[in-house]
Amino acid sequence: MMRFDNIIIGMALSLILCGVTIGAERFPPPDFVETDHVIPSPTVPGPRQDIYEYIDAVVLLAALGLSSYLVLRRRSRRAIFVLMVFSLLYFGFWRKGCVCSVGAVQNIVLSIFDRDYTVPITVAVFFLLPLVFALFFGRVFCAAVCPLGAIQDLVLLRPISVPNWLESGLRLFAYVYLAAAVLFAATGSAFVICRYDPFVAFFRLSGNLNILIIGACLLVISVFIGRPYCRFICPYGVLLRQLSRLSKWRVTITPDECIQCRLCEDSCPFGAIKKPTTDWPTTEYSRSKKRLAILILLLPVLMFLCGWASSGLKTVTSRMHATVRLAERIYLEDTGKVEGTTDASLAFRATGKEQKELYADASNIRAEFKLGGWFFGGFVGLVIGLKLIAVSVWRKRTDYEAGRAGCLACGRCFQYCPKEHERLKKIKEARAKY
Amino acid sequence: MSENKNDITRRHLLRDGLWGGCLAGLGGLAGFLVGKLKKTNTVWQIDPYTCIACGNCATYCVLEESAVKCVHAFAVCGYCKICFGFFGPEPVEINEGAENQLCPTGAITRTFVEEPYYEYTIDESLCNGCGKCVKGCNTFGNGALFLQVRHDRCLNCNECSIAAACPSGAFKRVPADEPYMLKEAGHS
């Protein structure tokens, strides 16, 4: 038996003598003389064919169209529910949660900021279609197409209502999340929406354990609080909310005229039904006027403060980018502030690149975060300010109606309206005649 | 829907204007994206010349069994009798005994071809993508063993969990019609 150490030493010696670089062909591939052995080639199983990606886009279009029809014309919770289950099975469990509209936000943002980054057509379709549909028909995507919404809606068994102030306050998180996702995507640091997608691990039945636990917690919460991810976290929901405010057609609780019977009042598990208001209380008027004036003046101050704060956090936020992390590590190692090396620092040193280059890259990225921080903070400040202004403005409403922004078009309220029953009865009678 | 057509207020004008603006904005974005669209989809792949075989691929993939597996470019292989991708650092004997092997799952089979050449084949169903053999082969051998994302397994996540944890930045998006970055003979 040969001593192995000798072999290693021998080989190392021969390496040094020949002066070959690591990973090069140290041993020439053999010519087989005694046997006619054929050198095999590695297998290359292909990815999913493009045609299936297009099928996904077509299914999305069909599901959105059907959802709009079911919500606005058919007005049937049962049919919406069936479509929702289909979407959960198809986009969730079959397609394993990727590609999804929520995550597509980041691809679009990165494609705007990175000239070399290109977007596959499916991703562009997944981003744009639900927004266009929201502009025409409201949040029909949330109703029955989004698998993330569907999985929460299925477990909603004991809904309890969330007070308005808490709902509005928690929703702020979604705006911050959107802004953060845009910041990190624009700088090419990370796709945080995908990284912290709480339900994708369920669709795949495997994944990061921490995320799986967060997802399980959210699902438990969903039993009592309707669709917490959609209402308080979903960054794409923020876009849909705003576009759905302007939508041409939207969910109406009653098919014709509200008779103020109050039967639908508690039917919405998402707190999206707006109740009729009384007239503007005249005693409050002057006080509200002053408050509104102060808030409007405060708005730019708030934006500036938030922008300044988050821009100042650039050293922390920029650590989301791998290059900045690497540069910091290399700097610490070179100045002897830390012992040892990491895989990343070793890999960097193996490339033989100059430290200067790396530091320059890192400081460029940090500068991007400084500028991005202003936009991030400015946006968050704007949202906080507008939220405060919104609560101090009196809105006049005479009927019970589905909130333009908050309504997820799930169709639960239809059955509560006596006018709806009248309509269904008429349809039944008309059918019986034929 | 209950809006009366005869009763157009400033608010309606504002809303319709905003609506049109949003639609035009989405249209503009769509137009911008059309210019950037790629006909083929992209998939994740490892650049074998950047990869340092750190072992993250085995643990960070969202799949229980990683989508990354070791691939053997036979044309690059030296068919060594003593393969540093196959044998552990201190083998008891130079034979196929499990105690001599480097691979933790025994995924590599060693078959005799002719003196002094041996062929090494990877049983992909056993490979966990840890890259131990890759490191061995790269350090002492030709580097014929390397890690690749296997597209029959990869879910093509929008953000690849392994890519996020890759210390050398070896993960790239490549066009789906050329989904592999195989090592070829003659590349140094």
PDB file of C-alpha atoms in Angstrom, chain A residues 58-223:
ATOM      1  CA  VAL A  58     -52.596  33.115 -20.105  1.00  0.00           C
ATOM      2  CA  VAL A  59     -53.967  31.400 -16.996  1.00  0.00           C
ATOM      3  CA  LEU A  60     -53.419  34.643 -15.085  1.00  0.00           C
ATOM      4  CA  LEU A  61     -55.313  36.639 -17.695  1.00  0.00           C
ATOM      5  CA  ALA A  62     -58.162  34.127 -17.735  1.00  0.00           C
ATOM      6  CA  ALA A  63     -58.332  33.998 -13.942  1.00  0.00           C
ATOM      7  CA  LEU A  64     -58.398  37.799 -13.695  1.00  0.00           C
ATOM      8  CA  GLY A  65     -61.119  38.036 -16.318  1.00  0.00           C
ATOM      9  CA  LEU A  66     -63.198  35.353 -14.668  1.00  0.00           C
ATOM     10  CA  SER A  67     -62.665  36.917 -11.261  1.00  0.00           C
ATOM     11  CA  SER A  68     -63.902  40.292 -12.553  1.00  0.00           C
ATOM     12  CA  TYR A  69     -66.983  38.642 -14.042  1.00  0.00           C
ATOM     13  CA  LEU A  70     -67.740  36.722 -10.854  1.00  0.00           C
ATOM     14  CA  VAL A  71     -67.272  39.734  -8.609  1.00  0.00           C
ATOM     15  CA  LEU A  72     -69.084  42.356 -10.666  1.00  0.00           C
ATOM     16  CA  ARG A  73     -71.713  40.474 -12.686  1.00  0.00           C
ATOM     17  CA  ARG A  74     -72.333  37.077 -11.197  1.00  0.00           C
ATOM     18  CA  ARG A  75     -71.980  38.325  -7.606  1.00  0.00           C
ATOM     19  CA  SER A  76     -71.470  34.869  -6.208  1.00  0.00           C
ATOM     20  CA  ARG A  77     -69.249  34.233  -3.214  1.00  0.00           C
ATOM     21  CA  ARG A  78     -69.317  30.500  -3.918  1.00  0.00           C
ATOM     22  CA  ALA A  79     -67.993  30.915  -7.466  1.00  0.00           C
ATOM     23  CA  ILE A  80     -65.307  33.342  -6.256  1.00  0.00           C
ATOM     24  CA  PHE A  81     -64.336  30.793  -3.632  1.00  0.00           C
ATOM     25  CA  VAL A  82     -63.991  28.039  -6.230  1.00  0.00           C
ATOM     26  CA  LEU A  83     -61.782  30.240  -8.408  1.00  0.00           C
ATOM     27  CA  MET A  84     -59.736  31.140  -5.351  1.00  0.00           C
ATOM     28  CA  VAL A  85     -59.107  27.486  -4.553  1.00  0.00           C
ATOM     29  CA  PHE A  86     -58.122  26.893  -8.179  1.00  0.00           C
ATOM     30  CA  SER A  87     -55.632  29.775  -8.018  1.00  0.00           C
ATOM     31  CA  LEU A  88     -54.192  28.442  -4.785  1.00  0.00           C
ATOM     32  CA  LEU A  89     -53.704  25.036  -6.364  1.00  0.00           C
ATOM     33  CA  TYR A  90     -52.351  26.340  -9.667  1.00  0.00           C
ATOM     34  CA  PHE A  91     -50.218  29.375  -8.785  1.00  0.00           C
ATOM     35  CA  GLY A  92     -49.465  28.121  -5.293  1.00  0.00           C
ATOM     36  CA  PHE A  93     -48.993  24.395  -5.069  1.00  0.00           C
ATOM     37  CA  TRP A  94     -48.501  23.552  -8.754  1.00  0.00           C
ATOM     38  CA  ARG A  95     -46.304  26.498  -9.753  1.00  0.00           C
ATOM     39  CA  LYS A  96     -44.746  26.554  -6.271  1.00  0.00           C
ATOM     40  CA  GLY A  97     -45.435  30.244  -5.755  1.00  0.00           C
ATOM     41  CA  CYS A  98     -42.971  31.491  -8.404  1.00  0.00           C
ATOM     42  CA  VAL A  99     -43.650  33.577 -10.593  1.00  0.00           C
ATOM     43  CA  CYS A 100     -45.866  35.891  -8.550  1.00  0.00           C
ATOM     44  CA  SER A 101     -47.081  39.427  -9.009  1.00  0.00           C
ATOM     45  CA  VAL A 102     -46.003  40.499  -5.538  1.00  0.00           C
ATOM     46  CA  GLY A 103     -42.377  39.603  -6.146  1.00  0.00           C
ATOM     47  CA  ALA A 104     -42.445  40.879  -9.734  1.00  0.00           C
ATOM     48  CA  VAL A 105     -42.389  44.435  -8.342  1.00  0.00           C
ATOM     49  CA  GLN A 106     -38.695  43.989  -7.619  1.00  0.00           C
ATOM     50  CA  ASN A 107     -37.816  42.716 -11.079  1.00  0.00           C
ATOM     51  CA  ILE A 108     -39.501  45.722 -12.625  1.00  0.00           C
ATOM     52  CA  VAL A 109     -37.730  48.130 -10.284  1.00  0.00           C
ATOM     53  CA  LEU A 110     -34.348  46.519 -10.895  1.00  0.00           C
ATOM     54  CA  SER A 111     -34.906  46.626 -14.653  1.00  0.00           C
ATOM     55  CA  ILE A 112     -35.498  50.373 -14.395  1.00  0.00           C
ATOM     56  CA  PHE A 113     -32.335  51.004 -12.393  1.00  0.00           C
ATOM     57  CA  ASP A 114     -30.027  48.404 -13.904  1.00  0.00           C
ATOM     58  CA  ARG A 115     -29.522  48.866 -17.602  1.00  0.00           C
ATOM     59  CA  ASP A 116     -28.267  45.325 -18.138  1.00  0.00           C
ATOM     60  CA  TYR A 117     -31.053  43.626 -16.269  1.00  0.00           C
ATOM     61  CA  THR A 118     -33.789  42.248 -18.482  1.00  0.00           C
ATOM     62  CA  VAL A 119     -37.224  41.049 -17.504  1.00  0.00           C
ATOM     63  CA  PRO A 120     -38.792  37.887 -18.878  1.00  0.00           C
ATOM     64  CA  ILE A 121     -42.120  38.592 -20.560  1.00  0.00           C
ATOM     65  CA  THR A 122     -44.058  36.517 -18.009  1.00  0.00           C
ATOM     66  CA  VAL A 123     -42.766  38.608 -15.134  1.00  0.00           C
ATOM     67  CA  ALA A 124     -43.777  41.828 -16.901  1.00  0.00           C
ATOM     68  CA  VAL A 125     -47.250  40.397 -17.543  1.00  0.00           C
ATOM     69  CA  PHE A 126     -47.603  39.266 -13.943  1.00  0.00           C
ATOM     70  CA  PHE A 127     -46.703  42.729 -12.734  1.00  0.00           C
ATOM     71  CA  LEU A 128     -48.849  44.765 -15.110  1.00  0.00           C
ATOM     72  CA  LEU A 129     -52.046  42.752 -15.615  1.00  0.00           C
ATOM     73  CA  PRO A 130     -53.385  42.856 -12.038  1.00  0.00           C
ATOM     74  CA  LEU A 131     -52.693  46.616 -11.905  1.00  0.00           C
ATOM     75  CA  VAL A 132     -54.595  47.218 -15.147  1.00  0.00           C
ATOM     76  CA  PHE A 133     -57.459  45.073 -13.869  1.00  0.00           C
ATOM     77  CA  ALA A 134     -57.445  47.031 -10.600  1.00  0.00           C
ATOM     78  CA  LEU A 135     -57.785  50.233 -12.602  1.00  0.00           C
ATOM     79  CA  PHE A 136     -60.906  48.873 -14.275  1.00  0.00           C
ATOM     80  CA  PHE A 137     -62.512  46.424 -11.843  1.00  0.00           C
ATOM     81  CA  GLY A 138     -60.935  46.953  -8.399  1.00  0.00           C
ATOM     82  CA  ARG A 139     -58.926  44.386  -6.511  1.00  0.00           C
ATOM     83  CA  VAL A 140     -60.183  41.321  -8.365  1.00  0.00           C
ATOM     84  CA  PHE A 141     -56.624  39.976  -8.252  1.00  0.00           C
ATOM     85  CA  CYS A 142     -56.726  39.878  -4.453  1.00  0.00           C
ATOM     86  CA  ALA A 143     -60.192  38.354  -4.533  1.00  0.00           C
ATOM     87  CA  ALA A 144     -59.511  35.113  -6.280  1.00  0.00           C
ATOM     88  CA  VAL A 145     -56.221  35.042  -8.157  1.00  0.00           C
ATOM     89  CA  CYS A 146     -53.420  35.657  -5.661  1.00  0.00           C
ATOM     90  CA  PRO A 147     -52.368  32.388  -3.983  1.00  0.00           C
ATOM     91  CA  LEU A 148     -51.023  34.262  -0.953  1.00  0.00           C
ATOM     92  CA  GLY A 149     -54.444  35.763  -0.331  1.00  0.00           C
ATOM     93  CA  ALA A 150     -56.194  32.477  -1.024  1.00  0.00           C
ATOM     94  CA  ILE A 151     -54.261  30.457   1.551  1.00  0.00           C
ATOM     95  CA  GLN A 152     -55.158  33.007   4.249  1.00  0.00           C
ATOM     96  CA  ASP A 153     -58.767  33.293   3.139  1.00  0.00           C
ATOM     97  CA  LEU A 154     -59.232  29.518   3.399  1.00  0.00           C
ATOM     98  CA  VAL A 155     -58.342  29.436   7.083  1.00  0.00           C
ATOM     99  CA  LEU A 156     -60.407  32.493   8.050  1.00  0.00           C
ATOM    100  CA  LEU A 157     -62.895  30.791  10.373  1.00  0.00           C
ATOM    101  CA  ARG A 158     -63.485  33.096  13.346  1.00  0.00           C
ATOM    102  CA  PRO A 159     -63.105  36.642  12.087  1.00  0.00           C
ATOM    103  CA  ILE A 160     -62.787  39.386  14.655  1.00  0.00           C
ATOM    104  CA  SER A 161     -62.771  43.025  13.699  1.00  0.00           C
ATOM    105  CA  VAL A 162     -59.749  45.268  14.009  1.00  0.00           C
ATOM    106  CA  PRO A 163     -60.375  48.838  15.161  1.00  0.00           C
ATOM    107  CA  ASN A 164     -59.931  51.433  12.423  1.00  0.00           C
ATOM    108  CA  TRP A 165     -56.986  53.239  14.009  1.00  0.00           C
ATOM    109  CA  LEU A 166     -55.098  49.975  14.466  1.00  0.00           C
ATOM    110  CA  GLU A 167     -55.873  48.838  10.930  1.00  0.00           C
ATOM    111  CA  SER A 168     -54.622  52.106   9.503  1.00  0.00           C
ATOM    112  CA  GLY A 169     -51.554  52.092  11.715  1.00  0.00           C
ATOM    113  CA  LEU A 170     -50.571  48.519  10.915  1.00  0.00           C
ATOM    114  CA  ARG A 171     -51.046  49.176   7.233  1.00  0.00           C
ATOM    115  CA  LEU A 172     -48.206  51.659   7.417  1.00  0.00           C
ATOM    116  CA  PHE A 173     -45.939  48.627   7.545  1.00  0.00           C
ATOM    117  CA  ALA A 174     -46.961  47.651   4.008  1.00  0.00           C
ATOM    118  CA  TYR A 175     -45.878  51.051   2.709  1.00  0.00           C
ATOM    119  CA  VAL A 176     -42.550  50.855   4.517  1.00  0.00           C
ATOM    120  CA  TYR A 177     -42.103  47.308   3.202  1.00  0.00           C
ATOM    121  CA  LEU A 178     -42.810  48.437  -0.351  1.00  0.00           C
ATOM    122  CA  ALA A 179     -40.364  51.315  -0.040  1.00  0.00           C
ATOM    123  CA  ALA A 180     -37.700  49.015   1.413  1.00  0.00           C
ATOM    124  CA  ALA A 181     -38.262  46.429  -1.312  1.00  0.00           C
ATOM    125  CA  VAL A 182     -37.878  49.124  -3.956  1.00  0.00           C
ATOM    126  CA  LEU A 183     -34.731  50.504  -2.298  1.00  0.00           C
ATOM    127  CA  PHE A 184     -33.053  47.097  -2.037  1.00  0.00           C
ATOM    128  CA  ALA A 185     -34.142  46.026  -5.516  1.00  0.00           C
ATOM    129  CA  ALA A 186     -33.027  49.297  -7.102  1.00  0.00           C
ATOM    130  CA  THR A 187     -29.568  49.007  -5.588  1.00  0.00           C
ATOM    131  CA  GLY A 188     -29.384  45.359  -6.638  1.00  0.00           C
ATOM    132  CA  SER A 189     -28.894  44.257  -3.033  1.00  0.00           C
ATOM    133  CA  ALA A 190     -31.649  41.756  -2.439  1.00  0.00           C
ATOM    134  CA  PHE A 191     -35.196  40.795  -3.307  1.00  0.00           C
ATOM    135  CA  VAL A 192     -36.607  41.091   0.189  1.00  0.00           C
ATOM    136  CA  ILE A 193     -40.202  40.339  -0.789  1.00  0.00           C
ATOM    137  CA  CYS A 194     -39.128  36.924  -2.068  1.00  0.00           C
ATOM    138  CA  ARG A 195     -36.765  36.330   0.814  1.00  0.00           C
ATOM    139  CA  TYR A 196     -39.456  36.952   3.396  1.00  0.00           C
ATOM    140  CA  ASP A 197     -42.419  35.529   1.494  1.00  0.00           C
ATOM    141  CA  PRO A 198     -44.221  33.778   4.369  1.00  0.00           C
ATOM    142  CA  PHE A 199     -46.326  31.287   2.436  1.00  0.00           C
ATOM    143  CA  VAL A 200     -44.070  30.140  -0.374  1.00  0.00           C
ATOM    144  CA  ALA A 201     -42.541  27.553   1.957  1.00  0.00           C
ATOM    145  CA  PHE A 202     -46.008  26.032   2.342  1.00  0.00           C
ATOM    146  CA  PHE A 203     -46.493  25.859  -1.394  1.00  0.00           C
ATOM    147  CA  ARG A 204     -43.205  23.997  -1.757  1.00  0.00           C
ATOM    148  CA  LEU A 205     -43.559  22.061   1.479  1.00  0.00           C
ATOM    149  CA  SER A 206     -39.925  22.878   2.171  1.00  0.00           C
ATOM    150  CA  GLY A 207     -37.776  25.922   2.743  1.00  0.00           C
ATOM    151  CA  ASN A 208     -36.125  28.108   5.319  1.00  0.00           C
ATOM    152  CA  LEU A 209     -37.307  27.065   8.777  1.00  0.00           C
ATOM    153  CA  ASN A 210     -37.584  30.607  10.160  1.00  0.00           C
ATOM    154  CA  ILE A 211     -39.777  31.670   7.266  1.00  0.00           C
ATOM    155  CA  LEU A 212     -41.854  28.539   7.689  1.00  0.00           C
ATOM    156  CA  ILE A 213     -42.446  29.458  11.335  1.00  0.00           C
ATOM    157  CA  ILE A 214     -43.380  33.050  10.435  1.00  0.00           C
ATOM    158  CA  GLY A 215     -45.763  31.685   7.803  1.00  0.00           C
ATOM    159  CA  ALA A 216     -47.336  29.288  10.282  1.00  0.00           C
ATOM    160  CA  CYS A 217     -47.810  32.136  12.789  1.00  0.00           C
ATOM    161  CA  LEU A 218     -49.423  34.290  10.111  1.00  0.00           C
ATOM    162  CA  LEU A 219     -51.757  31.445   9.193  1.00  0.00           C
ATOM    163  CA  VAL A 220     -52.785  31.022  12.835  1.00  0.00           C
ATOM    164  CA  ILE A 221     -53.460  34.768  13.022  1.00  0.00           C
ATOM    165  CA  SER A 222     -55.429  34.495   9.775  1.00  0.00           C
ATOM    166  CA  VAL A 223     -57.931  32.244  11.507  1.00  0.00           C
TER     167      VAL A 223
END
